[in-house]
GROMACS .gro file of C-alpha atoms in nm:
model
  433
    1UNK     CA    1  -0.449  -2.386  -3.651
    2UNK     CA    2  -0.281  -2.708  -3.561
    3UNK     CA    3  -0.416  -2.967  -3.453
    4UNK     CA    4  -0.133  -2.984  -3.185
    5UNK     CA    5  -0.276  -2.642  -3.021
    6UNK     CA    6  -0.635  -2.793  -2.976
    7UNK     CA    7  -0.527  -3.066  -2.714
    8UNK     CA    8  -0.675  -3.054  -2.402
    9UNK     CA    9  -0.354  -3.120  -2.170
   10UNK     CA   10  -0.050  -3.071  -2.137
   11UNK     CA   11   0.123  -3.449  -2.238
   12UNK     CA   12   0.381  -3.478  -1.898
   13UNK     CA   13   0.176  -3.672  -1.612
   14UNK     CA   14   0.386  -3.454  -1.378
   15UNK     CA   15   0.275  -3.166  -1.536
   16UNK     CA   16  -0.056  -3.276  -1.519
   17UNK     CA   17  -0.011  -3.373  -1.156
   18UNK     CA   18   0.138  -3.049  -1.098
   19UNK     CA   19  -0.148  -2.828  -1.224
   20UNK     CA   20  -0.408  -3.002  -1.043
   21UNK     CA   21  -0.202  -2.922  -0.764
   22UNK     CA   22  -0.207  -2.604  -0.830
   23UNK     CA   23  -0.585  -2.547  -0.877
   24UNK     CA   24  -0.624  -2.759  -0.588
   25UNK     CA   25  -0.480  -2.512  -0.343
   26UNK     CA   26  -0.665  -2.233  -0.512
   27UNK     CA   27  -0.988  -2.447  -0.471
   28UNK     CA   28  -0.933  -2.468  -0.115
   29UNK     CA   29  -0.813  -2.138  -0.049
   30UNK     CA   30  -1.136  -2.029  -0.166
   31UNK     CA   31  -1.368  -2.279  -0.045
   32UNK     CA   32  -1.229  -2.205   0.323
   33UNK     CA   33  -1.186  -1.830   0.300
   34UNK     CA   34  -1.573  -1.826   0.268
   35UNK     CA   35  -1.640  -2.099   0.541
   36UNK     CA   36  -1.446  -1.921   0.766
   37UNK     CA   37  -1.688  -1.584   0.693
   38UNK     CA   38  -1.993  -1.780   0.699
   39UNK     CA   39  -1.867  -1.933   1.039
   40UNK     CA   40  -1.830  -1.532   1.208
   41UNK     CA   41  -1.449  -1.542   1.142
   42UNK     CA   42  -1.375  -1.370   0.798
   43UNK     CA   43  -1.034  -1.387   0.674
   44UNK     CA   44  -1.152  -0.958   0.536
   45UNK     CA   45  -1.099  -1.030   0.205
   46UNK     CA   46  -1.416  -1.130  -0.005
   47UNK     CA   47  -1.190  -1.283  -0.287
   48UNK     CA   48  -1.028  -1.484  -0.114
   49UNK     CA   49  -0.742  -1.539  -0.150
   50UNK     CA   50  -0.772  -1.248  -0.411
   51UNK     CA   51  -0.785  -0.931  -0.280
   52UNK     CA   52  -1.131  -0.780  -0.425
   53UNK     CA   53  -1.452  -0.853  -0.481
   54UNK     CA   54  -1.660  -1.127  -0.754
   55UNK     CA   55  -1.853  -0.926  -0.967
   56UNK     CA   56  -1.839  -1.065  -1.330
   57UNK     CA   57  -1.795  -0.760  -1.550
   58UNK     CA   58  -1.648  -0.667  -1.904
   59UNK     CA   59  -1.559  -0.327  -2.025
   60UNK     CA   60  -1.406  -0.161  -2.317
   61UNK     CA   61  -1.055  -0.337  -2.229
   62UNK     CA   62  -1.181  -0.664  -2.287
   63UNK     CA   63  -1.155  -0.731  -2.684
   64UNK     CA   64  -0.828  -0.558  -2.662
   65UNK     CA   65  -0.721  -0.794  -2.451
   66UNK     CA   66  -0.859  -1.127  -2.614
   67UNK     CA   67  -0.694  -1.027  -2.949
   68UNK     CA   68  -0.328  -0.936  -2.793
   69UNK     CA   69  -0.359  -1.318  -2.591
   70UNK     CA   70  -0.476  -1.456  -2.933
   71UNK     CA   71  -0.215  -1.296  -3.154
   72UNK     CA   72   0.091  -1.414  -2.890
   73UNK     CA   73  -0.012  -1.708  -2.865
   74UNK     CA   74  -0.062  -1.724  -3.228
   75UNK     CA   75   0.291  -1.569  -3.372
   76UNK     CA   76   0.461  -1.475  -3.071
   77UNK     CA   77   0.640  -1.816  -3.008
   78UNK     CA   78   0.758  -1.790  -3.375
   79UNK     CA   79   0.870  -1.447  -3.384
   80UNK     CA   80   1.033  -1.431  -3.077
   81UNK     CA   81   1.298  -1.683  -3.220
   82UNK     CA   82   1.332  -1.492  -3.558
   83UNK     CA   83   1.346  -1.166  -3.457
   84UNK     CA   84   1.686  -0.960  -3.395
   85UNK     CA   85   1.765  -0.937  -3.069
   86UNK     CA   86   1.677  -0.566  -3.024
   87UNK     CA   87   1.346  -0.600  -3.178
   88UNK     CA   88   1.282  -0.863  -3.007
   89UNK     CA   89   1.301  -0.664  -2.663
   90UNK     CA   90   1.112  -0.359  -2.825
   91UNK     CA   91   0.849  -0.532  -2.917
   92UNK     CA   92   0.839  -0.786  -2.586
   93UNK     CA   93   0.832  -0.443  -2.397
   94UNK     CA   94   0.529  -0.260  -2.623
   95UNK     CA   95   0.340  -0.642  -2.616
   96UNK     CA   96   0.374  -0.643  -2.236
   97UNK     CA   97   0.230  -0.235  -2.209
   98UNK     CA   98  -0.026  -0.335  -2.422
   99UNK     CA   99  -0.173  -0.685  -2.303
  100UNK     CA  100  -0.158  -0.508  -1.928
  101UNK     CA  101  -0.346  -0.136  -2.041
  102UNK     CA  102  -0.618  -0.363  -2.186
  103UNK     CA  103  -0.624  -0.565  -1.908
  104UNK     CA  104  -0.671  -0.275  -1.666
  105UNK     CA  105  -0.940  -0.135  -1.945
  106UNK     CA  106  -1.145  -0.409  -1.874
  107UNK     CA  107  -1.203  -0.186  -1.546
  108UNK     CA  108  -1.246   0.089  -1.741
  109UNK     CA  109  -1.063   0.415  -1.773
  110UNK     CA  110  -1.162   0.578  -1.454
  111UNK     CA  111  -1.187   0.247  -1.220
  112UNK     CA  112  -0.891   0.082  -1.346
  113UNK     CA  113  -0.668   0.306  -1.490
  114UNK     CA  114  -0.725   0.697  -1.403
  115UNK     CA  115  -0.906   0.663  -1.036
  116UNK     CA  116  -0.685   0.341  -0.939
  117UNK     CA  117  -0.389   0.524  -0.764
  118UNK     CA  118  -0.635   0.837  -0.636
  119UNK     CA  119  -0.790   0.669  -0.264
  120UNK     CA  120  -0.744   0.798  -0.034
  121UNK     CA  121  -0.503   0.539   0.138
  122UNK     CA  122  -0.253   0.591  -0.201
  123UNK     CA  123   0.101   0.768  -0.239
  124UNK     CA  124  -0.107   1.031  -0.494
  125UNK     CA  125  -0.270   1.163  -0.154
  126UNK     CA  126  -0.015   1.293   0.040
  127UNK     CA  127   0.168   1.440  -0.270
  128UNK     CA  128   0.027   1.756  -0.271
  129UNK     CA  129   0.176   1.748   0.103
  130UNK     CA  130   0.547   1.716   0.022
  131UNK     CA  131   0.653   2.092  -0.024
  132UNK     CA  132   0.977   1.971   0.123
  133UNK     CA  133   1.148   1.660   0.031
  134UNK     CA  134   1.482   1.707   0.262
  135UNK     CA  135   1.210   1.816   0.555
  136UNK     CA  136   1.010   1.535   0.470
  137UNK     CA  137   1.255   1.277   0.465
  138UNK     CA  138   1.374   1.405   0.839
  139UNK     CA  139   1.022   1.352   0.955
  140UNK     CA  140   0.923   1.048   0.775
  141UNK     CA  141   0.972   0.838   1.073
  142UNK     CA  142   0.779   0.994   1.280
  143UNK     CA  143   0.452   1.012   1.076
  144UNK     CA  144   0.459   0.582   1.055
  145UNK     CA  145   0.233   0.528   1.332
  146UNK     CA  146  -0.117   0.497   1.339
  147UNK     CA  147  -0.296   0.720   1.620
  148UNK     CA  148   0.017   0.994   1.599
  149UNK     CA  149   0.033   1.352   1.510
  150UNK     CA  150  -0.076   1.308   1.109
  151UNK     CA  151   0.003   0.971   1.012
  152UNK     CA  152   0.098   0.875   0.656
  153UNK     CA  153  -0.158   0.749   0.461
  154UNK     CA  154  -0.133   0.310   0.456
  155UNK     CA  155   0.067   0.305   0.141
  156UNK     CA  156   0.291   0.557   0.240
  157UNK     CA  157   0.312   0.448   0.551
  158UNK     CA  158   0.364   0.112   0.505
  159UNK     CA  159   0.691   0.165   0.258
  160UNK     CA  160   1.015   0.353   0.278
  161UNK     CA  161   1.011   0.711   0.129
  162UNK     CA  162   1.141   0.627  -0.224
  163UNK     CA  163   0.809   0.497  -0.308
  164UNK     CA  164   0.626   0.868  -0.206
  165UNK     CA  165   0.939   1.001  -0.355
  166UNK     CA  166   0.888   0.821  -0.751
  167UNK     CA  167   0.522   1.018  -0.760
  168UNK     CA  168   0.647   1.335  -0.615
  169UNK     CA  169   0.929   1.339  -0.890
  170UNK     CA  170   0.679   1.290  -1.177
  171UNK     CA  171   0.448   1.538  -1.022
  172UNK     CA  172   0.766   1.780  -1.032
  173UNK     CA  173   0.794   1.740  -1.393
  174UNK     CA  174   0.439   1.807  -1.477
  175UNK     CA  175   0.298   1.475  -1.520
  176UNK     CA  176   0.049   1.477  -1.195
  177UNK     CA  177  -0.253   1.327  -1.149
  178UNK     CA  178  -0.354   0.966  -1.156
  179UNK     CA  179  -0.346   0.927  -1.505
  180UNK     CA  180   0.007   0.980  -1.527
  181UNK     CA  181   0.105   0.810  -1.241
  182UNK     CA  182  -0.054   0.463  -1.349
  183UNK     CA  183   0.068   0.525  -1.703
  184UNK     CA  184   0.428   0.584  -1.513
  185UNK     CA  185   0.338   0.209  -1.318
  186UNK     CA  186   0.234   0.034  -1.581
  187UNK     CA  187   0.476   0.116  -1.870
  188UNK     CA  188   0.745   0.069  -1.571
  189UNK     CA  189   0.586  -0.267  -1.477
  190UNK     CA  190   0.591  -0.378  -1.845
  191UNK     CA  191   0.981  -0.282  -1.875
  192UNK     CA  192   1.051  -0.604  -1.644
  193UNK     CA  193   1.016  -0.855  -1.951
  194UNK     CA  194   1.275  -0.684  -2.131
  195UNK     CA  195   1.512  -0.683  -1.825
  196UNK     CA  196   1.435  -1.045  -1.747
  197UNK     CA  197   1.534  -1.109  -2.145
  198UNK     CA  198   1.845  -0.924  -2.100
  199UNK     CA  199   1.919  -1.117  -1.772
  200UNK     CA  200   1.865  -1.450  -1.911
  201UNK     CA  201   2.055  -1.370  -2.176
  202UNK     CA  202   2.381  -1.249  -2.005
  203UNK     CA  203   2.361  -1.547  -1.825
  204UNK     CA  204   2.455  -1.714  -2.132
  205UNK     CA  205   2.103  -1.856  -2.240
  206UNK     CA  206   1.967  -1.620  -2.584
  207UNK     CA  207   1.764  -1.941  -2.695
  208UNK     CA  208   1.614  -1.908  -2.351
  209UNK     CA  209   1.525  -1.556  -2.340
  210UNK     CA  210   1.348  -1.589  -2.680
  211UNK     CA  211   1.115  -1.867  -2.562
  212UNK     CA  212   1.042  -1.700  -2.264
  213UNK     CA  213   0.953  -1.387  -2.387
  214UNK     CA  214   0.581  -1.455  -2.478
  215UNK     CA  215   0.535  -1.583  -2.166
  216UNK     CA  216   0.641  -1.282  -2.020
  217UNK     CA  217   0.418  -1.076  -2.230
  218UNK     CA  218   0.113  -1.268  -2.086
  219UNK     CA  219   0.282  -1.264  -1.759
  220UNK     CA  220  -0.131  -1.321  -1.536
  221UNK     CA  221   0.015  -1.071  -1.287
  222UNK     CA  222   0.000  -0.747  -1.547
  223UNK     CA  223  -0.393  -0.766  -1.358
  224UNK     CA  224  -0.219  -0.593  -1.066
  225UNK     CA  225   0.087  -0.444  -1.260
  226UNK     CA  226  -0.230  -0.231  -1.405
  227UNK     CA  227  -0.209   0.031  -1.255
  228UNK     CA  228  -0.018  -0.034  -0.919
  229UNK     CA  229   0.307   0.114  -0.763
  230UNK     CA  230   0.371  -0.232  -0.736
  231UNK     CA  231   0.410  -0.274  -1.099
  232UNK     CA  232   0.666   0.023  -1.055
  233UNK     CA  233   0.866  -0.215  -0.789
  234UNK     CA  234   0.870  -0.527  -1.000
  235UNK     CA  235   1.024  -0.287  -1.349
  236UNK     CA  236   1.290  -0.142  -1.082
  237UNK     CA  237   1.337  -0.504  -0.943
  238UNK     CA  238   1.380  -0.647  -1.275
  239UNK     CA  239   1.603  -0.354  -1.430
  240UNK     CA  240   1.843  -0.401  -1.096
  241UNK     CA  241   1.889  -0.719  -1.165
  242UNK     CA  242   2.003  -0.695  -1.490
  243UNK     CA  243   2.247  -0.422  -1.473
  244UNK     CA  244   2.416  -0.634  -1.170
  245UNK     CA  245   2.430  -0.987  -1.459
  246UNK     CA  246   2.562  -0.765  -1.733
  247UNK     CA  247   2.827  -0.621  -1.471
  248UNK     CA  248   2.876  -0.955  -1.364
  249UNK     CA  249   2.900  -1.093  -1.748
  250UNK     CA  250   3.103  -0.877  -1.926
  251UNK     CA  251   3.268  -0.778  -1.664
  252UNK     CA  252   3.207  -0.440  -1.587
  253UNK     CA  253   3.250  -0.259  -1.250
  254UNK     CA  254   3.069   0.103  -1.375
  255UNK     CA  255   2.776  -0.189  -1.455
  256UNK     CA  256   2.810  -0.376  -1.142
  257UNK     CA  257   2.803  -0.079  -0.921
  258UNK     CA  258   2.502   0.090  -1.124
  259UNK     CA  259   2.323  -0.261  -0.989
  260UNK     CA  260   2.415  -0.238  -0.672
  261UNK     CA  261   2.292   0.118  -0.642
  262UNK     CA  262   1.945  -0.003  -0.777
  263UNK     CA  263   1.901  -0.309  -0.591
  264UNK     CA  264   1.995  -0.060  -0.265
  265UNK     CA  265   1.721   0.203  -0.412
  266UNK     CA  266   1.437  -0.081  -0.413
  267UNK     CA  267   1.474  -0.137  -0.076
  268UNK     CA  268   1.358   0.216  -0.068
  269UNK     CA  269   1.070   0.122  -0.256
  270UNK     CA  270   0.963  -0.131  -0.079
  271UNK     CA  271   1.039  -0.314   0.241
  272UNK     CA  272   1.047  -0.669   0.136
  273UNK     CA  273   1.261  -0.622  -0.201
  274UNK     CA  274   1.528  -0.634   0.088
  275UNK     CA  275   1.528  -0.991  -0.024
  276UNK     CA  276   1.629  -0.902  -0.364
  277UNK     CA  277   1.951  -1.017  -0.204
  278UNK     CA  278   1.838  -1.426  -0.304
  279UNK     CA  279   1.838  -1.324  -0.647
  280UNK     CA  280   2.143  -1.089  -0.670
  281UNK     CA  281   2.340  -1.409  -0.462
  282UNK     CA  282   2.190  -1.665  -0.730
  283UNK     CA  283   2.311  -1.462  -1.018
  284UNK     CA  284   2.691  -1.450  -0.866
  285UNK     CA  285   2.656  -1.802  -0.789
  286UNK     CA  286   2.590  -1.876  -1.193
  287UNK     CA  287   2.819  -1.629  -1.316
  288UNK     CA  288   3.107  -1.783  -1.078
  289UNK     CA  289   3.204  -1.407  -1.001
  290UNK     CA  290   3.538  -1.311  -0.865
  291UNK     CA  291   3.464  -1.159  -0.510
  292UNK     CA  292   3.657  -0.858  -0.633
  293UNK     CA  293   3.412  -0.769  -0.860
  294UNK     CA  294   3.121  -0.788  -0.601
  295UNK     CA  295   3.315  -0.443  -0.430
  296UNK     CA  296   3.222  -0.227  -0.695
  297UNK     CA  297   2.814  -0.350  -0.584
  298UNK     CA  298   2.879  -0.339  -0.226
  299UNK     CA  299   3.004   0.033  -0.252
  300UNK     CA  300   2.727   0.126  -0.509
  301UNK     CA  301   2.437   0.015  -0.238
  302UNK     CA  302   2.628   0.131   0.016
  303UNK     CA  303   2.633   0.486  -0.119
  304UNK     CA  304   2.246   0.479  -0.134
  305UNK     CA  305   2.206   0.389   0.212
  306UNK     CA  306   2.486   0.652   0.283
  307UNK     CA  307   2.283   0.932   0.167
  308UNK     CA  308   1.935   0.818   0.265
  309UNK     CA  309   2.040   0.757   0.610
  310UNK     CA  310   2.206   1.150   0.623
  311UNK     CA  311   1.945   1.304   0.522
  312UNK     CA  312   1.691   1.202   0.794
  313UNK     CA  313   1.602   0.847   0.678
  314UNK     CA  314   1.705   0.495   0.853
  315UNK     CA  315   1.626   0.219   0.671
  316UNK     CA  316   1.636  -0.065   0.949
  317UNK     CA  317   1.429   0.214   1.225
  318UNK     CA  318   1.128   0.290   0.952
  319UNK     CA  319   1.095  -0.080   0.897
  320UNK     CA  320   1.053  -0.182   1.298
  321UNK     CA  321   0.807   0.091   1.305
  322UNK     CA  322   0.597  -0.030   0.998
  323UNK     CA  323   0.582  -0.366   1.155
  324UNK     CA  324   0.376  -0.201   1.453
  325UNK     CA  325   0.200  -0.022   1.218
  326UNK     CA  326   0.103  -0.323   1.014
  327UNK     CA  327  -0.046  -0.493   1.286
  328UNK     CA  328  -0.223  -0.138   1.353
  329UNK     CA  329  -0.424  -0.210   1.039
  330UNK     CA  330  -0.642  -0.498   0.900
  331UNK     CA  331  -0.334  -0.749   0.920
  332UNK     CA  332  -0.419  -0.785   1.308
  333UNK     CA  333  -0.762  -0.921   1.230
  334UNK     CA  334  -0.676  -1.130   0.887
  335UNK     CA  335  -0.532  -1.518   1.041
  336UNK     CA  336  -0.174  -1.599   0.962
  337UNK     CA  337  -0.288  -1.984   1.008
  338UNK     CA  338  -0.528  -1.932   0.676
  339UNK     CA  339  -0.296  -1.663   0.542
  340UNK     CA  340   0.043  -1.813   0.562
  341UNK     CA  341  -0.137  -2.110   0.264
  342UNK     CA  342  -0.375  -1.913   0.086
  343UNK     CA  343  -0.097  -1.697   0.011
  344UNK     CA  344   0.031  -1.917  -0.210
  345UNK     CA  345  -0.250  -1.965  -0.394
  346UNK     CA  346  -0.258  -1.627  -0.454
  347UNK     CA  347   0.117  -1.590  -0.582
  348UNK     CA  348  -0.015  -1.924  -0.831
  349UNK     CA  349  -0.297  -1.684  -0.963
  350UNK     CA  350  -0.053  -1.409  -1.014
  351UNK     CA  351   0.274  -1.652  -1.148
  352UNK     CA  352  -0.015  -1.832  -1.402
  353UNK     CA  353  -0.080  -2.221  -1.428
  354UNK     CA  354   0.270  -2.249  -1.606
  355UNK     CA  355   0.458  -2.205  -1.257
  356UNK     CA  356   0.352  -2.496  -1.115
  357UNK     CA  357   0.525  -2.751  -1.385
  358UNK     CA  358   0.823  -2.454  -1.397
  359UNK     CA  359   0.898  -2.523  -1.041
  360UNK     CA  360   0.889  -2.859  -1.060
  361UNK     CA  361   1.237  -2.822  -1.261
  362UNK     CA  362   1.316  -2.526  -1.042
  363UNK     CA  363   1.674  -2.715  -0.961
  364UNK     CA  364   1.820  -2.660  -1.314
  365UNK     CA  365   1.674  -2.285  -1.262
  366UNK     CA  366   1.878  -2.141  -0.936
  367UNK     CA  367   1.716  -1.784  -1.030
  368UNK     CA  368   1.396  -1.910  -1.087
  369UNK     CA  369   1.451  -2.102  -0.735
  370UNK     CA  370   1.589  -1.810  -0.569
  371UNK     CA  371   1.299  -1.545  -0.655
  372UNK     CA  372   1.022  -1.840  -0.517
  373UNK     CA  373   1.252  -1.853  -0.204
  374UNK     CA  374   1.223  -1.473  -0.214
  375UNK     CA  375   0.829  -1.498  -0.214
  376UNK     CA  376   0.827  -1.820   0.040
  377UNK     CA  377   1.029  -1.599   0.289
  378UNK     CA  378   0.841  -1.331   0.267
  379UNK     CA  379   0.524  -1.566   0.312
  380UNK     CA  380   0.637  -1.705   0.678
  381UNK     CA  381   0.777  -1.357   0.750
  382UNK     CA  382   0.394  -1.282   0.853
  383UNK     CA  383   0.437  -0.946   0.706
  384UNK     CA  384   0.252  -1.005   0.402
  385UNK     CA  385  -0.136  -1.171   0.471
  386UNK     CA  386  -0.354  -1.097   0.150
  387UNK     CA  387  -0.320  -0.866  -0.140
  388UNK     CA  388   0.007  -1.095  -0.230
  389UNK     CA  389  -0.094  -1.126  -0.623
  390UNK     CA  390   0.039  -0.750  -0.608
  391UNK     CA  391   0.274  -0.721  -0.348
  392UNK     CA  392   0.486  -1.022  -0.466
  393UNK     CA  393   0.479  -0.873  -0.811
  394UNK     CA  394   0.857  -0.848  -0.845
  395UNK     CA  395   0.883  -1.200  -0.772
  396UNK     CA  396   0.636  -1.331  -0.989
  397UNK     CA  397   0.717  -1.215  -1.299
  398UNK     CA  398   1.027  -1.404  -1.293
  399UNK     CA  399   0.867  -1.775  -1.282
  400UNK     CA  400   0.826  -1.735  -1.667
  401UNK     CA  401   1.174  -1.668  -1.748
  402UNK     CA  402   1.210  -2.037  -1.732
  403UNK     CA  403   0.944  -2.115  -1.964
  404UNK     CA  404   1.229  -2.334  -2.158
  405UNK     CA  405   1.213  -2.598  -1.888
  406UNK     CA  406   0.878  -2.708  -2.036
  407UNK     CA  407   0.891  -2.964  -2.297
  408UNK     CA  408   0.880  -2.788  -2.631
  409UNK     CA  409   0.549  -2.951  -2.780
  410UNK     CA  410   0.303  -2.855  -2.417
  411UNK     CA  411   0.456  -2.490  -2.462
  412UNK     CA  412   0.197  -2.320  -2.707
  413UNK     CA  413  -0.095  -2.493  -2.474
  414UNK     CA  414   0.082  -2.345  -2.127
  415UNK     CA  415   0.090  -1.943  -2.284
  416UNK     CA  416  -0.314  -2.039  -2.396
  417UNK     CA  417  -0.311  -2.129  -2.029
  418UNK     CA  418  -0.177  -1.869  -1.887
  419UNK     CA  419  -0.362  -1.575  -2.074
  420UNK     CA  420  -0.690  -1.815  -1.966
  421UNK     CA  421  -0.630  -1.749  -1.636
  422UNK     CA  422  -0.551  -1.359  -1.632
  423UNK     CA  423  -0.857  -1.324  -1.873
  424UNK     CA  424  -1.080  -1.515  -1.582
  425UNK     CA  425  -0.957  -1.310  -1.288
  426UNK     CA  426  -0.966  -0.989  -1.408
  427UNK     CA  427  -1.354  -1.039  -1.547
  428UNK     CA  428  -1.418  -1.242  -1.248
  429UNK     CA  429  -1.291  -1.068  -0.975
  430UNK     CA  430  -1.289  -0.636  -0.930
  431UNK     CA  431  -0.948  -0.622  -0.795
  432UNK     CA  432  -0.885  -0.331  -0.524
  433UNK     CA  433  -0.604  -0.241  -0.317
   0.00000   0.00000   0.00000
């Protein structure tokens, strides 16, 4: 190995700067999560600012998961520049399923991958449930609130119906049970690294898509991706986005209104992909788009909201009732004043090390800028206080997608870095949600 890969830091003193930064904040998050619970004021989450618990553990996921980190960092830098194009987003996607099934192995089978979407507060419970999906779409609304006659359980309750909808649909077609459905989240989840190649490159950048892509494929965040519906979001996310830049790119209006159907379906996924809007605005800003073209989007989403809002479901009415029903729940008890800061240290965990110095150049990334807006917005919102790592999955997995921005020579040393850190959480920490 080179003598290059054995340095200890990364050679910018902004970089440097940047990182220390970085573990800075997630030094303090932590330090003060647990003097606020010694002091009779917990912030309710003993990770802090993780969601989970510490227990150092290992399992049968965990040499699987050193030897995919060693072999990317190892070849994938050179292959991903050699490779044809449609290998190269084959193999980013198969990389990406594999590096996050071994991560969620680490759990084990049952505890992270099998048993992970089966509590009793997950979409998987009320599945058996839905017998009638226009019936239950008319009385969605009214099921929101804690304390009324049979509330939704807090996942389902929490997002629009598209979310229940996903696992009913695979259940339909025979592939129940948890095992399925975190198979479904996690090869989903995984399929955002070859939409975020695809969107870099229609933006005109191929040399930038192929040095990002084994940054993707240790992307810290596959922790959570495996096996979480969230992982679903950030693939639909992801694949939304792309079918709106290739529209946008080639041009083509059956393209650009497929994207704006999809980014109007994730809002049916989840609340907060609402902002998906930052993103969608960034890429039109690049791509100089005639307005024109943005009607064929405009009429896609607005044919999704059409139809959900017909058949029993407003949008804008479920999400003032979640907001009542999040502060229902734990969220009234856990302090925006720590929250609204350690949540950020939280999204660092989940972006990787390689944000922080990514960020620094976020001005020659508008997308790059646009998704941290997305996630900063979402922050002050007050709608999102712990569990972020996963919740802000769709917009962390875009922060490497401008792995170019770092100098070429610190590059090999910031994808060692970044597997480092999902390798630490996920034996560190038993992550819940």
């Amino acid at each position: 190995m080179s003598p290059r890969l054995l340095k200890l830091w990364p050679s910018s003193r902004a970089d440097r700067w940047a990182l220390a930064a970085v573990a800075g904040l997630v030094a303090l998050a932590a330090a003060t999560g647990a003097v606020l619970g010694l002091a009779g004021r917990p912030v309710h989450a003993s990770a802090a600012p993780l969601f989970g618990h510490v227990l150092p553990h290992a399992g049968p996921g965990t040499p699987a998961a050193i030897a995919v980190a060693l072999a990317v960092i190892r070849w994938g830098p050179r292959l991903a520049e050699r490779v044809p194009w449609r290998t190269l987003l084959a193999a980013t996607w198969a990389a990406a399923t594999a590096w996050t099934f071994a991560l969620a192995l680490v759990d084990g089978w049952g505890r992270g991958v099998a048993g992970r979407l089966t509590t009793p507060y997950e979409y998987l419970a009320e599945v058996p449930g839905v017998t009638d999906v226009p019936a239950m779409l008319r009385g969605f609304e009214g099921r929101i609130l804690d304390g009324g006659p049979d509330p939704w359980t807090t996942h389902v309750a929490g997002h629009p119906p598209g979310a229940l909808l996903a696992f009913v649909g695979l259940d339909r077609i025979g592939l129940g049970g948890g095992a399925w459905a975190a198979v479904f989240c996690i090869v989903a989840g995984a399929f955002a690294t070859a939409a975020i190649l695809v969107t870099v490159r229609a933006l005109g950048d191929e040399r930038a898509a192929r040095t990002a892509a084994p940054f993707l494929v240790l992307f810290p965040g596959a922790v959570w991706v495996g096996a979480s519906a969230d992982g679903l979001f950030a693939g639909a996310a992801a694949g939304a986005i792309a079918l709106l830049t290739v529209g946008l790119s080639r041009p083509s209006p059956w393209a650009v209104a497929t994207g704006g159907v999809g980014l109007a379906a994730c809002a049916y996924l989840s609340y907060g992909l609402v902002l998906l809007a930052l993103p969608a605005l960034a890429v039109v800003a690049v791509r100089r788009t005639r307005w024109r073209l943005l009607i064929w989007a405009v009429l896609g989403a607005a044919a999704v909201v059409a139809a959900m809002t017909l058949l029993g479901f407003a949008w804008w009415h479920g999400y003032s009732l979640v907001r009542l029903r999040y502060y229902q729940g734990l969220a009234s008890d856990r302090p925006y004043a720590y929250w609204v800061w350690a949540n950020l240290a939280a999204f660092a965990l989940c972006a990787g090390p390689a944000a922080a110095p990514i960020l620094r150049r976020a001005a020659r990334a508008p997308l790059v800028a646009a998704w941290a807006a997305a996630a900063l917005l979402a922050d002050l919102s007050g709608m999102s206080k712990a569990e972020v790592e996963r919740i802000w999955l769709p917009f962390a997995v875009w922060l490497p997608a401008a792995a170019a921005l770092l100098p070429r020579h610190d590059r090999r040393w910031w994808l060692a870095a970044q597997a480092v850190t999902a390798l630490l959480v996920n034996h560190l920490v038993l992550t819940a949600w």
